[in-house]
Coordinates of C-alpha atoms and ligand atoms in Angstrom, one line a residue:
M1 CA 0.2 0.0 0.1
P2 CA 1.3 3.5 -0.8
D3 CA 1.6 6.1 1.9
K4 CA -1.7 8.1 2.7
D5 CA -0.5 11.2 2.8
K6 CA 0.9 11.1 -0.5
M7 CA -2.4 9.4 -2.3
S8 CA -4.3 11.5 -4.9
V9 CA -8.0 11.8 -4.2
E10 CA -8.7 9.2 -7.0
E11 CA -6.4 6.9 -5.4
I12 CA -8.2 7.4 -2.0
L13 CA -11.7 7.0 -3.6
A14 CA -10.4 3.8 -5.1
A15 CA -9.0 2.5 -2.4
C16 CA -12.3 3.4 -0.5
R17 CA -14.3 1.5 -2.8
R18 CA -12.1 -1.3 -2.7
M19 CA -12.4 -1.4 1.0
D20 CA -16.1 -0.8 0.8
G21 CA -16.4 -3.8 -1.7
G22 CA -14.1 -6.1 0.3
G23 CA -16.1 -5.1 3.6
S24 CA -19.3 -6.1 2.0
A25 CA -17.8 -9.2 0.6
K26 CA -16.4 -9.9 3.8
S27 CA -19.6 -9.2 5.6
S28 CA -21.5 -11.5 3.5
G29 CA -20.6 -14.3 5.8
D30 CA -21.1 -12.2 8.9
Q31 CA -24.9 -11.1 8.8
P32 CA -25.1 -9.3 12.3
T33 CA -21.9 -7.2 11.7
E34 CA -23.4 -6.4 7.9
G35 CA -26.3 -5.1 9.4
D36 CA -24.2 -3.0 11.7
A37 CA -22.1 -1.9 9.1
S38 CA -24.9 -1.1 6.6
A39 CA -26.8 0.6 9.7
Q40 CA -23.5 2.4 10.3
S41 CA -23.1 3.3 6.8
Q42 CA -26.6 4.3 6.5
G43 CA -26.6 6.3 9.5
A44 CA -23.3 8.0 8.5
S45 CA -24.7 8.4 5.0
S46 CA -27.7 10.0 6.5
A47 CA -25.5 11.9 8.7
G48 CA -23.5 12.9 5.9
A49 CA -26.6 13.8 3.9
T50 CA -27.8 15.7 6.7
E51 CA -24.6 17.3 7.4
A52 CA -23.4 17.8 3.8
P53 CA -25.5 21.1 2.8
A54 CA -24.5 22.5 6.2
T55 CA -20.9 21.8 6.8
P56 CA -19.2 20.3 3.7
P57 CA -16.4 22.6 2.9
P58 CA -15.5 23.9 6.4
A59 CA -15.5 20.3 7.8
G60 CA -13.1 18.9 5.2
P61 CA -9.9 20.9 6.3
K62 CA -10.3 20.3 9.9
K63 CA -9.1 16.5 9.3
K64 CA -6.4 15.4 6.9
P65 CA -7.6 12.4 4.8
S66 CA -4.6 10.3 6.5
E67 CA -6.5 10.9 9.6
M68 CA -9.8 10.1 8.5
S69 CA -11.5 6.8 8.7
V70 CA -13.0 4.7 5.9
E71 CA -16.6 5.6 6.9
E72 CA -15.7 9.2 7.3
I73 CA -14.2 9.3 3.9
L74 CA -17.2 7.5 2.5
A75 CA -19.7 9.8 4.2
A76 CA -17.8 12.7 2.9
A77 CA -17.8 11.3 -0.5
R78 CA -21.5 10.4 -0.5
A79 CA -22.3 13.9 0.9
E80 CA -20.3 15.4 -2.0
K81 CA -22.1 13.0 -4.4
R82 CA -25.3 14.0 -3.2
G83 CA -24.5 17.7 -3.2
G84 CA -23.2 17.5 -6.8
A85 CA -26.4 15.6 -7.9
A86 CA -28.6 17.9 -6.2
A87 CA -26.7 20.9 -7.5
P88 CA -28.4 20.8 -11.2
Q89 CA -31.9 20.6 -9.4
E90 CA -31.1 23.4 -7.3
S91 CA -32.4 26.8 -8.2
A92 CA -30.1 29.5 -9.6
E93 CA -29.8 30.9 -5.7
S94 CA -28.4 27.6 -4.6
S95 CA -26.2 27.5 -7.6
E96 CA -25.0 31.0 -6.9
A97 CA -24.4 30.1 -3.2
A98 CA -22.5 27.1 -4.3
S99 CA -20.4 29.5 -6.7
E100 CA -20.2 32.0 -3.9
S101 CA -18.9 29.4 -1.4
A102 CA -16.9 28.1 -4.2
Q103 CA -15.2 31.4 -4.8
P104 CA -13.1 31.4 -1.8
A105 CA -12.0 28.2 -2.4
A106 CA -11.3 28.8 -6.2
P107 CA -8.4 31.2 -5.8
A108 CA -7.0 28.7 -3.0
A109 CA -7.1 25.8 -5.6
P110 CA -4.1 26.8 -7.7
A111 CA -2.2 27.7 -4.5
K112 CA -2.4 24.0 -3.4
K113 CA -1.3 21.1 -5.3
P114 CA -4.0 18.2 -5.7
S115 CA -1.7 16.1 -3.8
E116 CA -1.8 18.5 -1.1
M117 CA -5.7 19.2 -1.3
S118 CA -8.0 17.4 1.1
V119 CA -11.2 15.5 -0.4
A120 CA -13.3 18.4 0.9
E121 CA -11.3 20.9 -0.8
I122 CA -10.9 18.9 -4.1
L123 CA -14.8 18.4 -4.1
A124 CA -15.6 22.2 -3.5
A125 CA -13.0 22.9 -6.2
A126 CA -14.8 20.5 -8.5
R127 CA -18.3 21.9 -7.4
A128 CA -17.1 25.5 -8.0
E129 CA -15.7 24.4 -11.6
K130 CA -19.0 22.7 -12.2
A131 CA -20.9 26.0 -11.0
K132 CA -18.8 27.9 -13.2
S133 CA -19.5 25.7 -16.5
Q134 CA -23.3 25.9 -15.4
A135 CA -23.0 29.7 -15.2
S136 CA -21.3 29.9 -18.5
K137 CA -24.1 28.1 -20.3
P138 CA -27.2 29.5 -18.8
A139 CA -29.1 29.1 -22.3
A140 CA -28.2 25.5 -22.5
A141 CA -29.3 25.0 -18.9
A142 CA -32.5 27.0 -19.5
K143 CA -33.4 24.9 -22.6
P144 CA -34.9 22.1 -21.0
K145 CA -36.8 24.3 -18.9
V146 CA -38.0 26.6 -21.7
A147 CA -38.8 23.8 -24.2
P148 CA -42.3 22.7 -22.6
A149 CA -43.3 26.1 -22.4
A150 CA -42.3 27.2 -25.9
K151 CA -44.0 23.9 -27.3
P152 CA -47.5 25.2 -26.7
K153 CA -46.6 28.4 -28.4
P154 CA -47.3 27.6 -32.2
K155 CA -51.0 28.2 -31.2
P156 CA -50.4 31.8 -30.0
K157 CA -48.6 32.5 -33.4
P158 CA -50.9 35.2 -34.2
A159 CA -50.0 37.1 -31.1
A160 CA -46.6 37.2 -32.2
K161 CA -47.5 39.6 -34.8
P162 CA -47.9 42.8 -32.7
A163 CA -44.7 41.6 -30.7
S164 CA -43.0 42.1 -34.1
T165 CA -44.1 45.4 -34.2
T166 CA -43.0 46.7 -30.7
S167 CA -39.5 47.2 -30.0
G168 CA -39.3 44.6 -27.3
P169 CA -37.0 41.6 -27.5
L170 CA -38.5 38.6 -29.5
D171 CA -38.2 35.0 -28.4
T172 CA -36.9 32.4 -30.9
A173 CA -40.3 30.9 -31.5
S174 CA -41.7 34.4 -32.6
I175 CA -38.5 35.0 -34.9
L176 CA -39.2 31.7 -36.5
A177 CA -42.8 32.2 -37.1
A178 CA -42.1 35.7 -38.4
A179 CA -39.4 34.1 -41.0
R180 CA -41.8 31.4 -42.0
K181 CA -44.7 33.8 -42.6
P182 CA -45.2 34.0 -46.3
T183 CA -44.6 37.6 -47.5
K184 CA -45.4 37.0 -51.3
R185 CA -49.2 38.3 -51.6
G186 CA -51.8 36.7 -53.9
P187 CA -53.1 38.2 -57.0
V188 CA -54.5 41.7 -56.3
S189 CA -57.2 43.8 -58.3
K190 CA -56.7 46.6 -60.4
E191 CA -58.4 48.9 -58.0
E192 CA -56.5 47.6 -55.1
A193 CA -53.1 47.8 -57.1
A194 CA -54.2 51.5 -58.1
R195 CA -55.1 52.1 -54.4
A196 CA -51.7 50.8 -53.5
G197 CA -49.9 52.6 -56.3
K198 CA -48.8 49.5 -57.9
E199 CA -49.3 47.8 -61.0
T200 CA -50.9 44.3 -61.5
P201 CA -49.2 41.9 -63.7
A202 CA -51.9 42.0 -66.1
A203 CA -51.5 45.8 -66.3
R204 CA -47.7 45.6 -66.5
T205 CA -48.1 43.4 -69.6
A206 CA -51.1 45.2 -71.0
P207 CA -50.2 47.5 -74.2
K208 CA -49.9 51.1 -73.1
V209 CA -53.1 53.2 -74.5
P210 CA -52.5 56.9 -75.0
P211 CA -55.2 59.1 -73.3
M212 CA -58.3 59.9 -75.4
P213 CA -58.3 63.8 -76.8
Q214 CA -60.3 66.0 -75.3
K215 CA -63.4 66.6 -77.2
P216 CA -63.5 69.8 -79.3
E217 CA -65.8 72.6 -78.1
F218 CA -67.9 72.8 -81.3
L219 CA -69.1 69.1 -80.9
K220 CA -70.3 69.7 -77.5
P221 CA -73.4 71.5 -78.2
A222 CA -74.4 69.0 -80.7
A223 CA -74.0 66.5 -78.1
K224 CA -76.2 68.5 -75.9
K225 CA -78.9 68.8 -78.6
R226 CA -78.5 65.2 -79.2
E227 CA -79.3 64.6 -75.7
S228 CA -82.2 67.0 -75.5
A229 CA -83.9 65.3 -78.8
E230 CA -83.1 61.8 -77.1
T231 CA -84.9 63.1 -73.8
R232 CA -87.8 64.4 -75.8
R233 CA -88.2 61.4 -77.7
G234 CA -88.2 59.5 -74.7
F235 CA -90.8 61.7 -73.1
F236 CA -93.0 61.4 -76.1
A237 CA -92.5 57.6 -76.2
S238 CA -93.5 57.6 -72.6
L239 CA -96.6 59.5 -73.3
T240 CA -97.5 57.3 -76.3
G241 CA -97.0 54.4 -74.2
I242 CA -99.3 55.7 -71.4
A243 CA -102.0 56.9 -73.9
F244 CA -101.9 54.1 -76.7
G245 CA -99.5 51.5 -75.5
S246 CA -102.3 49.7 -73.7
A247 CA -105.4 48.4 -75.5
M248 CA -107.3 48.3 -72.0
A249 CA -106.3 52.0 -71.6
V250 CA -107.9 52.9 -75.0
G251 CA -110.9 50.9 -74.2
F252 CA -111.5 52.6 -71.0
V253 CA -110.8 56.0 -72.4
S254 CA -113.2 55.4 -75.3
L255 CA -116.0 54.4 -72.9
A256 CA -115.4 57.5 -70.5
V257 CA -115.7 59.8 -73.5
T258 CA -118.9 57.9 -74.7
H259 CA -120.5 58.1 -71.6
L260 CA -119.7 61.8 -71.1
L261 CA -121.4 62.6 -74.5
W262 CA -124.4 60.6 -73.3
V263 CA -124.6 62.8 -70.2
L264 CA -124.3 65.9 -71.9
G265 CA -127.0 65.0 -74.5
F266 CA -129.3 63.8 -71.7
A267 CA -128.8 67.5 -70.2
R268 CA -129.5 69.3 -73.6
Y269 CA -132.6 67.2 -74.2
M270 CA -134.1 68.3 -70.7
F271 CA -134.1 72.0 -71.9
P272 CA -136.8 73.3 -74.4
N273 CA -135.8 74.7 -77.8
I274 CA -136.5 78.4 -77.2
L275 CA -135.5 81.1 -79.6
I276 CA -134.4 84.2 -77.8
E277 CA -135.6 87.2 -79.6
P278 CA -135.6 90.7 -78.8
P279 CA -138.9 91.9 -77.3
S280 CA -141.8 92.7 -79.9
K281 CA -142.6 96.2 -78.2
F282 CA -139.6 98.8 -77.7
K283 CA -139.6 102.6 -77.3
V284 CA -137.6 104.7 -79.8
G285 CA -137.7 108.1 -78.2
F286 CA -139.8 111.1 -77.9
P287 CA -141.7 112.2 -81.4
D288 CA -140.5 116.0 -81.1
V289 CA -136.8 114.8 -81.4
I290 CA -137.3 113.3 -85.0
G291 CA -137.2 116.2 -87.6
P292 CA -139.5 116.5 -90.7
G293 CA -138.3 114.1 -93.5
Q294 CA -135.8 112.5 -91.2
V295 CA -135.0 108.7 -91.4
V296 CA -134.0 107.5 -88.0
T297 CA -131.7 104.2 -89.0
K298 CA -130.1 103.5 -85.6
F299 CA -132.7 100.9 -84.8
K300 CA -132.3 98.9 -88.0
A301 CA -129.3 96.6 -86.7
R302 CA -131.1 95.8 -83.2
F303 CA -134.8 95.6 -84.1
G304 CA -134.9 95.7 -88.1
V305 CA -137.0 98.8 -88.5
W306 CA -136.6 102.5 -89.7
I307 CA -138.3 105.3 -87.9
V308 CA -139.5 107.8 -90.6
R309 CA -141.0 111.3 -90.1
N310 CA -142.7 111.8 -93.7
E311 CA -145.9 113.4 -95.2
Y312 CA -148.1 110.7 -96.4
E313 CA -151.4 111.6 -98.2
G314 CA -151.3 115.1 -96.8
V315 CA -150.6 114.1 -93.4
D316 CA -147.4 114.7 -91.4
Q317 CA -146.9 111.4 -89.5
I318 CA -144.3 109.2 -87.9
Y319 CA -144.3 105.5 -88.8
A320 CA -142.2 102.5 -88.4
L321 CA -141.0 100.7 -91.8
R322 CA -140.0 97.0 -91.7
S323 CA -136.4 96.7 -93.1
V324 CA -137.2 93.6 -95.3
C325 CA -137.0 93.4 -99.0
T326 CA -140.7 92.6 -100.5
H327 CA -138.7 90.7 -103.2
L328 CA -136.8 87.9 -101.4
G329 CA -136.2 89.1 -97.9
C330 CA -132.9 91.1 -98.3
T331 CA -132.3 94.0 -96.1
P332 CA -132.2 97.3 -98.1
N333 CA -129.9 100.5 -97.2
W334 CA -131.0 103.9 -96.6
L335 CA -129.5 106.2 -99.1
E336 CA -129.6 109.8 -97.9
A337 CA -128.1 111.5 -100.9
E338 CA -130.7 109.6 -103.0
Q339 CA -133.5 109.7 -100.6
K340 CA -134.5 106.0 -101.1
F341 CA -133.9 102.7 -99.7
K342 CA -131.9 100.4 -102.1
C343 CA -132.0 96.5 -101.8
P344 CA -128.2 95.4 -102.3
C345 CA -129.7 91.9 -103.6
H346 CA -131.4 92.6 -106.9
G347 CA -131.3 96.3 -107.0
S348 CA -135.0 97.1 -105.6
G349 CA -135.5 100.7 -105.1
F350 CA -138.0 102.1 -102.5
Y351 CA -139.1 105.7 -101.7
K352 CA -138.9 107.2 -98.4
S353 CA -142.7 106.4 -98.0
G354 CA -142.0 102.6 -98.8
I355 CA -143.5 102.5 -102.0
N356 CA -141.5 100.4 -104.4
F357 CA -140.5 102.1 -107.5
E358 CA -137.7 99.7 -109.1
G359 CA -136.3 96.6 -109.4
P360 CA -138.2 93.3 -108.8
A361 CA -139.8 93.9 -105.5
P362 CA -143.3 93.3 -106.2
R363 CA -144.9 95.6 -103.5
P364 CA -144.1 98.3 -101.0
L365 CA -142.3 97.7 -97.5
E366 CA -144.7 96.9 -94.6
R367 CA -145.2 98.9 -91.4
Y368 CA -145.2 98.0 -87.7
A369 CA -147.7 99.3 -85.3
I370 CA -146.5 102.5 -83.4
R371 CA -148.2 104.5 -80.7
I372 CA -147.3 107.2 -78.1
A373 CA -146.5 105.4 -74.6
D374 CA -147.7 106.5 -71.3
D375 CA -144.3 108.2 -70.8
G376 CA -144.8 110.2 -74.2
Q377 CA -142.2 108.2 -76.2
L378 CA -142.9 106.4 -79.3
E379 CA -143.5 102.5 -78.7
V380 CA -143.0 100.2 -81.7
D381 CA -145.1 96.9 -81.6
K382 CA -143.6 94.4 -84.2
S383 CA -146.3 91.7 -83.6
R384 CA -148.5 93.7 -85.7
K385 CA -147.9 94.5 -89.5
F386 CA -149.4 97.0 -91.9
Q387 CA -149.2 96.5 -95.6
Q388 CA -150.0 99.5 -98.2
E389 CA -151.5 97.2 -100.8
L390 CA -153.9 96.0 -98.4
G391 CA -155.1 99.5 -97.5
Q392 CA -153.7 99.1 -93.7
W393 CA -151.7 102.3 -94.1
S394 CA -154.6 104.3 -93.3
D395 CA -155.2 102.6 -89.9
P396 CA -154.4 105.0 -87.2
Q397 CA -152.3 102.5 -85.3
S398 CA -149.8 102.2 -88.3
Y399 CA -148.8 105.8 -87.7
V400 CA -148.7 108.6 -85.3
P401 CA -149.6 112.1 -86.6
V402 CA -147.5 115.0 -85.7
Ligands
FES1 FE1 -134.6 93.0 -102.7 FE2 -134.5 91.0 -104.5 S1 -134.5 90.9 -102.4 S2 -134.4 93.2 -104.8

């Protein structure tokens, strides 16, 4: 056996394992002592487990490995082993605490040779190295922790969109989702392209058509006229369509017009046929107003009569001559210059007294009855006529003596 003071840690551990294996092989034939040894080892391990987090590093340097028993060395090794296994499961605080606890030992490590270091120091140095390596790879250590959280992330992909717009840091899943997102857009319409200020592929390949020249000014009124003519045509066409477009409309209009005519005819039938004539008796003024030999023609148009003051058969009298030609019924005219009544139809002539003297007239003009009314005026009655050829002019009702 080499000297225990000059053994390295590996040699000590190998020796311990050999001793442990030999003890167990040795104790296989001795059951009570094995139970005691295992109990002791368990107790030592449990004691070591309980003591390991509390005083592993400071307890080491108190005893030299050469002075430690095999059980103590084993307990220390197990405690170190547990501490090393528990180290990756501990939180960042425990690792930091371990690194902090290892930090004072780290500078001391190079000062001592491994052959001079105790097991606890060597283990502390190894722990510090491990903590350092873990601290240098935080991403690698965090990966298994983040991975399960990142797995369900594909679903909230749309939520990564606003994150890309923000200036904050992006996680790997968001960056990958943004990189995988298709940036090429599908075909767009012309309106969309015009709105976006881009050209569609169809517009890019289409031949460039020059813009239409502006319409000359002299053509614009003609177009307006055409528009107005079209408007008129449309208006008349609509009217024609309304009036004659439908056979039913034509039938109903005809029926309505026929009924209206029937109603008007019945109303006219209900009124008698009456000739509205001027009254047969009318006044022609005072007798002293009419001068000797005067013919008053102002009542010819309204009443068809001349008022004449003339001397007939030695009597100055006023009489009323009927203004109707005895030939065929025309209306003669009084010719003041010729002092006669002249018929324009066939040229019959009559004196102031009414006696015919020329033309085809077969007899003298007729007289109406005349008298002095109650008010002193001359009143003519057309209901009564007096004919000279019958000797009726001598009737006192046929004249008024002056
Ligand atoms: Fe007067 Fe014939 S009607 S002359």
